[in-house]
Amino acid sequence: MADFDAVVIGSGLGGLTTAALLVKQGLKVCLLEKNNRLGGYAVNYTARGHRFDVATQALGGCGEGGIVSALLRDLGLYNKLTFLPCEPARIYHFPDSPAPFIQHGFLKEQRNLLCSLYPDQRLAIETCFEVFTTLFAELQDIAVADTSPLFGFSKKYPALARYGRLTVKEFFDSLHLPEKLQIRIGARSGYCMLPLSDLSLVAFACTEMSYGGGAWMVRGGVGQLVTVLGDYLREDRVEIYRKSRVERLLFAGDKVVGVETRQGKKITGKAVVMAVDGSGILAQSEEPCAPLLAKYKKMACTGSYLVSYYQVPLDCVENMQANIEVRLPRQIIAETTKIDVYYLLIPSLVDKDSAPEGKHSFCVSVPLRAGVMPDHHERLAIRMRLEQLVVELYPRLAGKLSFLFTLGPDHFKSMTGNSNGAAYGFSQTVSQSGIYRLGNNPRIAGLYLAGHWTMPGGGIAGVMTSGKLCARAVINDVCHLEKLTSKSMPS
Ligand SMILES: Cc1cc2nc3c(=O)[nH]c(=O)nc-3n(C[C@H](O)[C@H](O)[C@H](O)COP(=O)(O)OP(=O)(O)OC[C@H]3O[C@@H](n4cnc5c(N)ncnc54)[C@H](O)[C@@H]3O)c2cc1C
């Protein structure tokens, strides 16, 4: 007899969503988290009265009909949270134009804006958005298909068959889109941390569609989402073990039957869900894990970020927007790091309660390539260089940036166990995206995967979707599909 129906490893939003959906179906669930605090990257830090979402700039899927809102409604939790819209979603300073480019939160407005800026390209722009919509719909369908999706694939999933192996750049080139327009339609590629020439079209389509119903922040911080899901689990008497790092999986023959923690505690379950970077656990586990571990080792991770947090006086951010991306005309070298893009975030413009009276909160972040781990000295040099760049662009901020703290890849790694502090799991290249991404059911009996290393990929909306897909796979196996009505499955 197993102790639990399902043992979930990791309390990021992928693990929390999986656990909540399993518990909703009446499964006996246990959640193991290595930290004292739940949430993984989805936590808030507070400094001098400022509250920062340390690893979330904006969430997709929180509007009407969005993935996050639908999941929360399904769990009866939607009304416990308030989502605040970031409109415009982001403004961009591109080197090819002095005027900032505004990205609307909503796809329809965005498409209309692009058509008005490039009227002779209307048809191509509309084709792009149609393809994004169809790819997203097909991928959602394939993810929950009960039969092997490979049978009759090109008939059932014509867009995936046609575009599934293209980069965004290849797709845009096939439509003969001018370079300037490619940059604008592909503006959100920054969220995937890859240039258009390396980024999978399918992954970009998912990002575009998940933000297509607006970009959002959670009132009170993204940690509220974690609190609400955590309370839901506790109300259903889910056993939550904090400070419990899982070291390895336990096997009976070829089947995973439980986990062992660093403290030597063994917990058994009919299903074990890894909602973490599984490379460490797989390396400590037995032979049946070897093919999956080999897969992990072959795949490339996304990079991480160096983020500096500040407070600024109210008046010096007047006329600025909450979410800004600045692409530089050339790479600027700050010690070991090349900087060609950076981000500014003023979260208190969206949620004014996140800053103390008379102040705004301000973040400057820069993406770092996978494996780049600047030490204290290099971090300082990068921060200084970024402050110079920010002040060159917004002179009103000169002398006004009052530094609070910095987080880098090493912090993100120790927070979550993600290799090199990877921000979004495996990189969204063509061979690691869409149907080529690690699935939620990795063909080791008893083992399931969720979180940003798996399908469909990183970001809050992505990992909550992975939780839904993973819960579905577990319920399928553990409860035997035939006994459940389709109504009672996570829809
Ligand atoms: C700087 C930064 C900015 C970002 N900005 C955005 C954004 O604007 N919008 C957006 O949607 N997304 C953003 N992301 C990405 C997003 O935060 C992540 O994709 C998502 O939160 C990952 O969730 P997850 O469930 O996969 O796991 P994680 O958040 O990585 O959580 C994993 C959990 O598992 C625990 N764990 C790990 N190993 C073990 C073990 N062996 N035993 C027990 N527990 C273990 C960890 O402690 C952690 O709590 C950003 C990320 C970063 C770093």
XYZ file of C-alpha atoms and ligand atoms in Angstrom:
544
model
C 0.000 0.000 0.000
C 1.365 3.393 -0.979
C 1.283 6.227 1.571
C -0.279 8.567 -1.013
C -1.968 8.501 -4.411
C 0.459 11.152 -5.596
C 3.701 12.614 -4.260
C 4.480 16.018 -5.804
C 8.074 17.299 -5.653
C 8.422 21.090 -5.779
C 6.031 23.876 -4.804
C 6.570 26.248 -7.730
C 3.350 27.179 -9.519
C 3.706 24.038 -11.674
C 3.768 21.747 -8.618
C 1.091 23.679 -6.715
C -1.282 23.577 -9.696
C -0.742 19.845 -10.188
C -1.297 19.126 -6.486
C -4.447 21.290 -6.345
C -6.019 19.623 -9.393
C -5.240 16.143 -8.035
C -6.716 16.948 -4.670
C -9.819 18.318 -6.354
C -10.337 14.838 -7.831
C -10.174 13.323 -4.361
C -6.621 11.966 -4.576
C -4.550 11.738 -1.404
C -1.609 14.022 -2.148
C 1.650 14.942 -0.467
C 3.788 17.952 -1.478
C 7.528 18.118 -0.776
C 9.443 21.394 -0.897
C 13.142 21.862 -0.164
C 12.652 25.444 1.122
C 10.745 26.715 4.105
C 8.714 28.922 1.792
C 6.371 27.700 -0.965
C 6.305 29.164 -4.489
C 9.702 28.622 -6.147
C 10.297 31.655 -8.357
C 6.818 33.009 -7.601
C 7.734 34.827 -4.406
C 7.916 38.426 -3.227
C 10.891 40.078 -1.527
C 10.456 43.142 0.622
C 13.044 45.864 1.197
C 12.541 49.284 2.835
C 8.783 49.015 2.419
C 8.951 47.986 -1.272
C 7.469 44.670 -2.344
C 8.949 43.090 -5.461
C 7.886 40.027 -7.437
C 11.431 38.813 -7.827
C 10.874 36.543 -10.814
C 7.785 37.861 -12.520
C 7.482 41.006 -14.561
C 3.973 40.313 -15.858
C 1.681 37.301 -16.077
C -0.234 36.146 -19.132
C -3.512 34.224 -19.132
C -5.202 36.134 -16.292
C -7.913 37.856 -18.345
C -11.357 36.566 -19.291
C -10.967 33.073 -20.772
C -7.205 32.995 -20.050
C -5.436 29.826 -18.918
C -4.656 31.067 -15.414
C -8.115 32.493 -14.763
C -9.806 29.317 -16.094
C -7.717 27.128 -13.783
C -8.404 29.334 -10.783
C -12.136 29.348 -11.552
C -12.039 25.553 -11.828
C -10.620 25.451 -8.297
C -13.095 28.090 -7.028
C -10.205 30.469 -6.264
C -10.524 33.159 -8.909
C -12.452 35.581 -6.665
C -9.791 35.405 -3.974
C -7.339 37.305 -6.171
C -7.337 40.619 -8.003
C -5.457 40.865 -11.278
C -4.266 44.307 -12.296
C -3.831 45.000 -16.014
C -0.519 46.410 -17.325
C -1.680 48.509 -20.232
C 0.272 49.018 -22.432
C 1.830 45.600 -21.895
C 5.310 46.942 -22.607
C 7.002 49.766 -24.460
C 10.110 49.152 -26.507
C 13.008 51.370 -27.414
C 14.309 49.842 -30.642
C 17.569 51.147 -32.107
C 15.988 51.633 -35.565
C 13.572 54.365 -34.424
C 13.651 57.311 -31.983
C 9.967 56.796 -31.107
C 9.146 54.056 -28.604
C 7.034 51.183 -29.888
C 3.941 50.488 -27.807
C 2.751 46.952 -27.329
C -0.904 46.700 -26.386
C -1.944 44.056 -23.921
C -4.621 42.726 -26.251
C -3.918 40.952 -29.544
C -6.694 42.645 -31.492
C -5.435 46.143 -30.641
C -1.871 45.045 -31.326
C -2.784 43.672 -34.735
C -4.716 46.843 -35.594
C -1.801 49.016 -34.514
C 0.646 47.051 -36.666
C -1.727 47.213 -39.651
C -2.054 50.979 -39.250
C 1.754 51.372 -39.096
C 2.358 49.042 -42.064
C -0.836 49.258 -44.191
C 0.790 47.626 -47.245
C 1.644 44.582 -45.092
C -1.873 44.078 -43.692
C -2.342 40.663 -45.291
C 0.981 39.319 -44.035
C 0.326 40.693 -40.526
C -3.078 39.029 -40.439
C -1.548 35.761 -41.656
C 0.968 35.904 -38.802
C -1.710 36.276 -36.141
C -3.860 33.575 -37.734
C -0.916 31.171 -37.701
C -0.121 32.024 -34.038
C -3.755 31.368 -33.083
C -3.958 28.067 -34.976
C -0.623 26.758 -33.686
C -1.652 27.536 -30.116
C -5.025 25.820 -30.549
C -3.476 22.725 -32.144
C -0.838 22.452 -29.443
C -3.479 22.678 -26.719
C -5.468 19.984 -28.467
C -2.490 17.673 -28.966
C -1.491 18.031 -25.332
C -4.757 16.496 -24.146
C -5.234 14.020 -27.020
C -6.009 10.583 -25.621
C -4.721 8.643 -28.627
C -1.236 8.754 -30.116
C -1.003 12.177 -31.763
C 1.334 10.756 -34.400
C -1.476 8.849 -36.102
C -2.848 11.017 -38.955
C -0.781 13.889 -37.571
C -0.643 16.158 -40.601
C -4.394 15.878 -41.176
C -5.315 16.533 -37.568
C -2.683 19.202 -36.911
C -2.001 20.895 -40.263
C -0.401 24.025 -38.778
C 1.966 22.051 -36.534
C 2.857 19.799 -39.459
C 3.574 22.816 -41.665
C 5.226 25.225 -39.228
C 6.347 23.025 -36.315
C 10.008 22.972 -37.352
C 10.378 26.657 -38.237
C 12.045 29.441 -36.322
C 10.178 32.741 -36.072
C 12.683 34.306 -38.469
C 12.185 31.571 -41.079
C 8.431 32.063 -40.870
C 8.646 35.860 -41.163
C 11.076 35.557 -44.093
C 8.687 33.198 -45.864
C 6.107 36.022 -45.758
C 8.731 38.527 -46.990
C 8.175 40.756 -43.971
C 10.568 43.714 -43.798
C 13.156 43.520 -40.990
C 11.635 46.436 -39.040
C 8.203 44.820 -39.007
C 9.676 41.424 -38.020
C 11.168 43.063 -34.938
C 7.830 44.612 -34.013
C 5.651 41.534 -34.540
C 8.304 39.471 -32.765
C 8.751 42.010 -29.954
C 7.758 39.523 -27.260
C 10.686 37.242 -28.170
C 12.472 38.792 -25.170
C 10.184 36.741 -22.902
C 11.724 33.619 -24.509
C 15.306 34.921 -24.177
C 16.194 33.986 -27.772
C 16.667 35.954 -30.989
C 14.061 35.409 -33.715
C 16.598 33.372 -35.681
C 16.810 30.703 -32.916
C 13.337 30.899 -31.420
C 10.770 28.228 -32.276
C 7.697 29.631 -34.008
C 5.464 27.319 -31.956
C 6.953 28.569 -28.675
C 6.619 32.180 -29.779
C 2.993 31.586 -30.807
C 2.255 30.200 -27.315
C 3.888 33.211 -25.649
C 2.045 35.633 -27.906
C -1.292 33.929 -27.281
C -0.811 33.586 -23.545
C -0.221 37.356 -23.318
C -2.858 37.981 -26.014
C -5.533 38.579 -23.374
C -3.414 41.136 -21.557
C -0.366 41.309 -19.290
C -1.194 41.297 -15.567
C 0.151 41.639 -12.063
C -1.420 40.178 -8.950
C -2.567 42.745 -6.385
C -0.455 42.152 -3.304
C 2.245 40.373 -5.327
C 2.546 37.090 -7.174
C 3.011 35.421 -3.779
C -0.757 35.858 -3.309
C -1.292 33.257 -6.003
C 0.935 30.876 -4.057
C -0.844 31.655 -0.763
C -4.273 30.990 -2.261
C -3.176 27.671 -3.800
C -1.316 26.688 -0.603
C -4.432 27.409 1.527
C -6.518 25.342 -0.886
C -4.165 22.387 -0.370
C -4.146 22.787 3.409
C -7.957 22.977 3.538
C -7.991 19.618 1.788
C -5.501 18.253 4.308
C -2.703 17.781 1.802
C 0.445 16.904 3.693
C 2.961 19.645 2.932
C 6.521 18.887 4.001
C 8.723 21.980 3.898
C 12.515 21.839 4.221
C 12.297 18.408 2.609
C 14.644 18.074 -0.322
C 14.015 14.966 -2.396
C 17.307 13.221 -3.133
C 16.189 10.261 -5.231
C 13.307 8.253 -6.595
C 12.447 4.838 -5.158
C 11.803 1.972 -7.542
C 10.071 -1.415 -7.423
C 11.385 -3.051 -10.569
C 10.977 -0.535 -13.378
C 8.247 1.443 -11.622
C 8.713 4.565 -9.538
C 6.977 3.980 -6.213
C 8.135 6.874 -4.068
C 10.891 9.255 -3.024
C 13.605 9.548 -0.413
C 14.406 12.913 1.145
C 17.803 14.233 2.250
C 16.804 13.433 5.855
C 16.331 9.774 4.785
C 12.528 9.856 4.986
C 10.897 7.486 2.480
C 7.452 8.380 1.157
C 5.608 6.153 -1.267
C 2.997 7.098 -3.853
C 1.155 5.502 -6.764
C 2.368 8.451 -8.830
C 5.382 10.707 -8.325
C 5.367 14.137 -9.965
C 8.696 15.957 -10.452
C 7.814 19.660 -10.751
C 11.485 20.652 -10.482
C 14.684 20.609 -12.516
C 14.941 16.821 -12.312
C 18.583 16.422 -13.327
C 19.907 16.118 -9.737
C 17.231 13.671 -8.600
C 17.589 11.524 -11.746
C 21.374 11.360 -11.322
C 20.903 9.895 -7.814
C 18.230 7.413 -8.890
C 18.340 3.945 -10.399
C 18.974 2.670 -13.911
C 15.411 3.068 -15.355
C 16.030 6.845 -15.127
C 19.133 6.731 -17.345
C 17.424 7.515 -20.713
C 15.549 10.468 -19.186
C 18.718 11.766 -17.529
C 20.539 11.468 -20.872
C 17.766 13.565 -22.464
C 18.126 16.251 -19.779
C 21.884 16.372 -20.356
C 21.500 16.849 -24.104
C 19.095 19.773 -23.823
C 20.056 23.439 -23.543
C 18.743 25.661 -20.733
C 17.543 29.248 -20.969
C 19.765 31.912 -19.505
C 19.083 33.771 -16.287
C 18.873 37.414 -15.206
C 20.747 39.892 -13.122
C 18.124 42.109 -11.489
C 18.798 45.229 -9.419
C 16.059 46.736 -7.284
C 15.802 50.432 -6.364
C 13.515 53.024 -4.900
C 12.992 56.335 -6.701
C 11.062 59.530 -5.879
C 7.567 59.778 -7.399
C 8.170 62.653 -9.794
C 11.141 61.189 -11.684
C 9.114 58.398 -13.318
C 6.280 60.641 -14.499
C 5.357 59.787 -18.104
C 7.195 56.472 -17.904
C 5.397 53.150 -18.344
C 5.498 50.203 -15.934
C 7.266 47.775 -18.271
C 10.004 48.912 -20.667
C 12.422 47.012 -22.899
C 15.476 48.774 -24.267
C 17.404 47.218 -27.153
C 20.798 48.761 -27.692
C 22.261 49.600 -31.098
C 25.379 47.582 -30.341
C 26.595 45.243 -27.666
C 28.039 47.034 -24.688
C 30.614 45.169 -22.691
C 30.489 45.438 -18.929
C 33.351 43.296 -17.670
C 32.568 39.750 -18.852
C 29.032 40.429 -19.964
C 27.737 41.681 -23.274
C 24.626 43.769 -22.866
C 22.384 44.258 -25.890
C 19.031 44.540 -24.144
C 17.823 45.500 -20.689
C 14.463 45.885 -18.963
C 13.006 48.502 -16.663
C 10.080 47.741 -14.453
C 8.132 50.134 -12.241
C 5.663 47.778 -10.557
C 4.236 50.465 -8.278
C 2.772 52.226 -11.345
C 0.429 49.201 -11.622
C 0.057 48.255 -7.947
C 0.664 51.450 -5.986
C 0.544 49.589 -2.676
C 3.801 47.836 -3.564
C 5.817 50.962 -2.673
C 5.808 53.164 0.441
C 4.218 56.625 0.393
C 6.089 59.105 -1.819
C 8.236 56.475 -3.586
C 8.161 54.214 -6.590
C 9.770 50.782 -6.860
C 12.131 50.378 -9.777
C 13.937 47.324 -11.243
C 16.621 47.076 -13.881
C 17.273 43.629 -15.267
C 19.561 42.205 -17.861
C 19.401 38.714 -19.373
C 22.539 36.584 -19.060
C 23.498 33.650 -21.276
C 23.084 30.170 -19.762
C 25.962 29.399 -17.429
C 27.153 33.009 -16.976
C 27.475 33.488 -13.203
C 28.950 36.918 -12.459
C 30.719 37.207 -9.118
C 30.192 40.129 -6.721
C 32.750 42.309 -8.501
C 31.289 41.641 -11.972
C 27.738 42.170 -10.731
C 28.709 45.577 -9.438
C 30.339 46.503 -12.762
C 27.242 45.429 -14.729
C 24.967 47.334 -12.380
C 27.016 50.521 -12.699
C 27.038 50.251 -16.508
C 23.278 49.702 -16.565
C 22.648 52.678 -14.286
C 24.624 54.831 -16.757
C 22.540 53.560 -19.673
C 19.267 54.147 -17.826
C 20.223 57.707 -16.956
C 21.310 58.403 -20.558
C 17.816 57.398 -21.689
C 15.890 58.964 -18.774
C 18.047 61.897 -17.533
C 15.459 62.717 -14.860
C 16.645 59.616 -12.985
C 20.186 60.996 -12.561
C 21.152 60.719 -8.897
C 17.704 59.391 -7.976
C 18.215 55.616 -8.124
C 18.496 54.541 -4.530
C 19.851 50.976 -4.609
C 18.168 48.265 -2.523
C 19.532 44.843 -3.569
C 20.587 42.695 -6.510
C 19.696 39.109 -7.421
C 21.656 37.056 -9.929
C 21.733 33.536 -11.387
C 23.346 32.081 -8.255
C 20.438 33.393 -6.131
C 17.856 32.093 -8.588
C 19.618 28.724 -8.587
C 19.666 28.394 -4.804
C 16.036 29.600 -4.556
C 14.725 26.859 -6.828
C 17.412 24.321 -7.735
C 17.073 25.324 -11.417
C 20.413 24.691 -13.188
C 22.391 27.937 -13.484
C 19.301 29.833 -12.302
C 17.595 29.158 -15.659
C 14.637 31.531 -15.847
C 12.376 29.397 -18.052
C 13.669 25.780 -17.994
C 14.807 24.379 -21.315
C 15.416 26.903 -24.030
C 12.619 27.278 -26.606
C 14.598 26.307 -29.691
C 12.825 24.346 -32.429
C 14.077 20.948 -31.224
C 12.982 21.665 -27.617
C 9.560 23.204 -28.198
C 6.015 22.184 -28.992
C 5.709 18.466 -29.622
C 9.501 18.073 -29.274
C 9.527 19.344 -25.692
C 9.784 16.990 -22.732
C 6.237 15.727 -22.119
C 4.400 15.341 -18.821
C 4.486 11.563 -19.012
C 8.110 10.550 -19.619
C 7.452 6.812 -20.148
C 8.839 5.666 -16.801
C 5.964 3.943 -15.017
C 4.759 5.927 -12.014
C 6.714 9.103 -12.927
C 5.193 12.384 -14.220
C 6.653 15.810 -14.933
C 5.397 19.375 -14.526
C 6.871 22.875 -14.433
C 8.885 24.903 -16.868
C 11.230 22.095 -17.979
C 8.265 20.374 -19.595
C 5.459 21.019 -22.046
C 4.508 23.751 -22.914
C 7.355 25.687 -21.233
C 8.243 28.558 -18.925
C 6.315 31.477 -17.552
C 3.512 31.357 -15.011
C 0.775 30.606 -17.572
C 3.023 27.901 -19.085
C 3.779 26.108 -15.813
C 0.161 26.259 -14.653
C -0.786 24.667 -18.005
C 1.854 21.993 -17.411
C 0.222 21.345 -14.015
C -3.114 20.831 -15.731
C -1.638 18.428 -18.298
C 0.315 16.549 -15.666
C -2.696 16.182 -13.347
C -4.664 14.838 -16.262
C -2.016 12.213 -17.014
C -1.842 11.150 -13.343
C -5.624 10.910 -13.028
C -5.758 8.904 -16.236
C -3.372 6.329 -14.814
C -4.101 6.323 -11.110
C -7.875 6.466 -11.208
C -8.423 4.523 -14.434
C -10.009 6.734 -17.000
C -13.115 4.641 -17.501
C -14.310 5.318 -13.949
C -14.266 9.072 -14.362
C -16.743 11.122 -16.296
C -15.034 13.526 -18.696
C -16.727 16.305 -16.734
C -14.724 15.498 -13.644
C -11.360 15.703 -15.459
C -9.486 19.028 -15.394
C -10.876 20.608 -18.557
C 14.171 36.939 -13.179
C 13.010 36.160 -13.736
C 11.980 36.847 -14.360
C 10.869 36.159 -14.855
N 9.840 36.871 -15.403
C 8.687 36.239 -15.736
C 7.558 36.977 -16.182
O 7.600 38.195 -16.313
N 6.415 36.298 -16.470
C 6.315 34.946 -16.318
O 5.226 34.392 -16.563
N 7.374 34.216 -15.913
C 8.560 34.822 -15.611
N 9.647 34.088 -15.187
C 9.577 32.618 -15.242
C 8.703 31.983 -14.158
O 8.973 32.591 -12.914
C 9.006 30.469 -14.107
O 8.923 29.893 -15.399
C 8.034 29.702 -13.206
O 7.753 30.390 -12.008
C 8.635 28.325 -12.881
O 7.738 27.577 -12.112
P 7.983 26.042 -11.819
O 6.766 25.514 -11.146
O 8.456 25.346 -13.033
O 9.180 25.898 -10.794
P 10.085 26.795 -9.865
O 9.508 28.134 -9.644
O 11.466 26.665 -10.363
O 9.946 26.021 -8.483
C 10.528 24.776 -8.220
C 10.327 24.469 -6.740
O 10.812 23.155 -6.457
C 11.640 23.184 -5.294
N 12.623 22.098 -5.435
C 13.642 22.013 -6.338
N 14.314 20.849 -6.180
C 13.700 20.189 -5.156
C 13.931 18.916 -4.531
N 14.921 18.116 -4.918
N 13.114 18.567 -3.525
C 12.095 19.376 -3.120
N 11.839 20.581 -3.677
C 12.626 20.982 -4.680
C 12.271 24.560 -5.328
O 12.725 24.969 -4.054
C 11.113 25.415 -5.845
O 10.288 25.848 -4.792
C 10.803 34.743 -14.733
C 11.845 34.041 -14.114
C 12.945 34.740 -13.627
C 14.055 33.981 -12.933
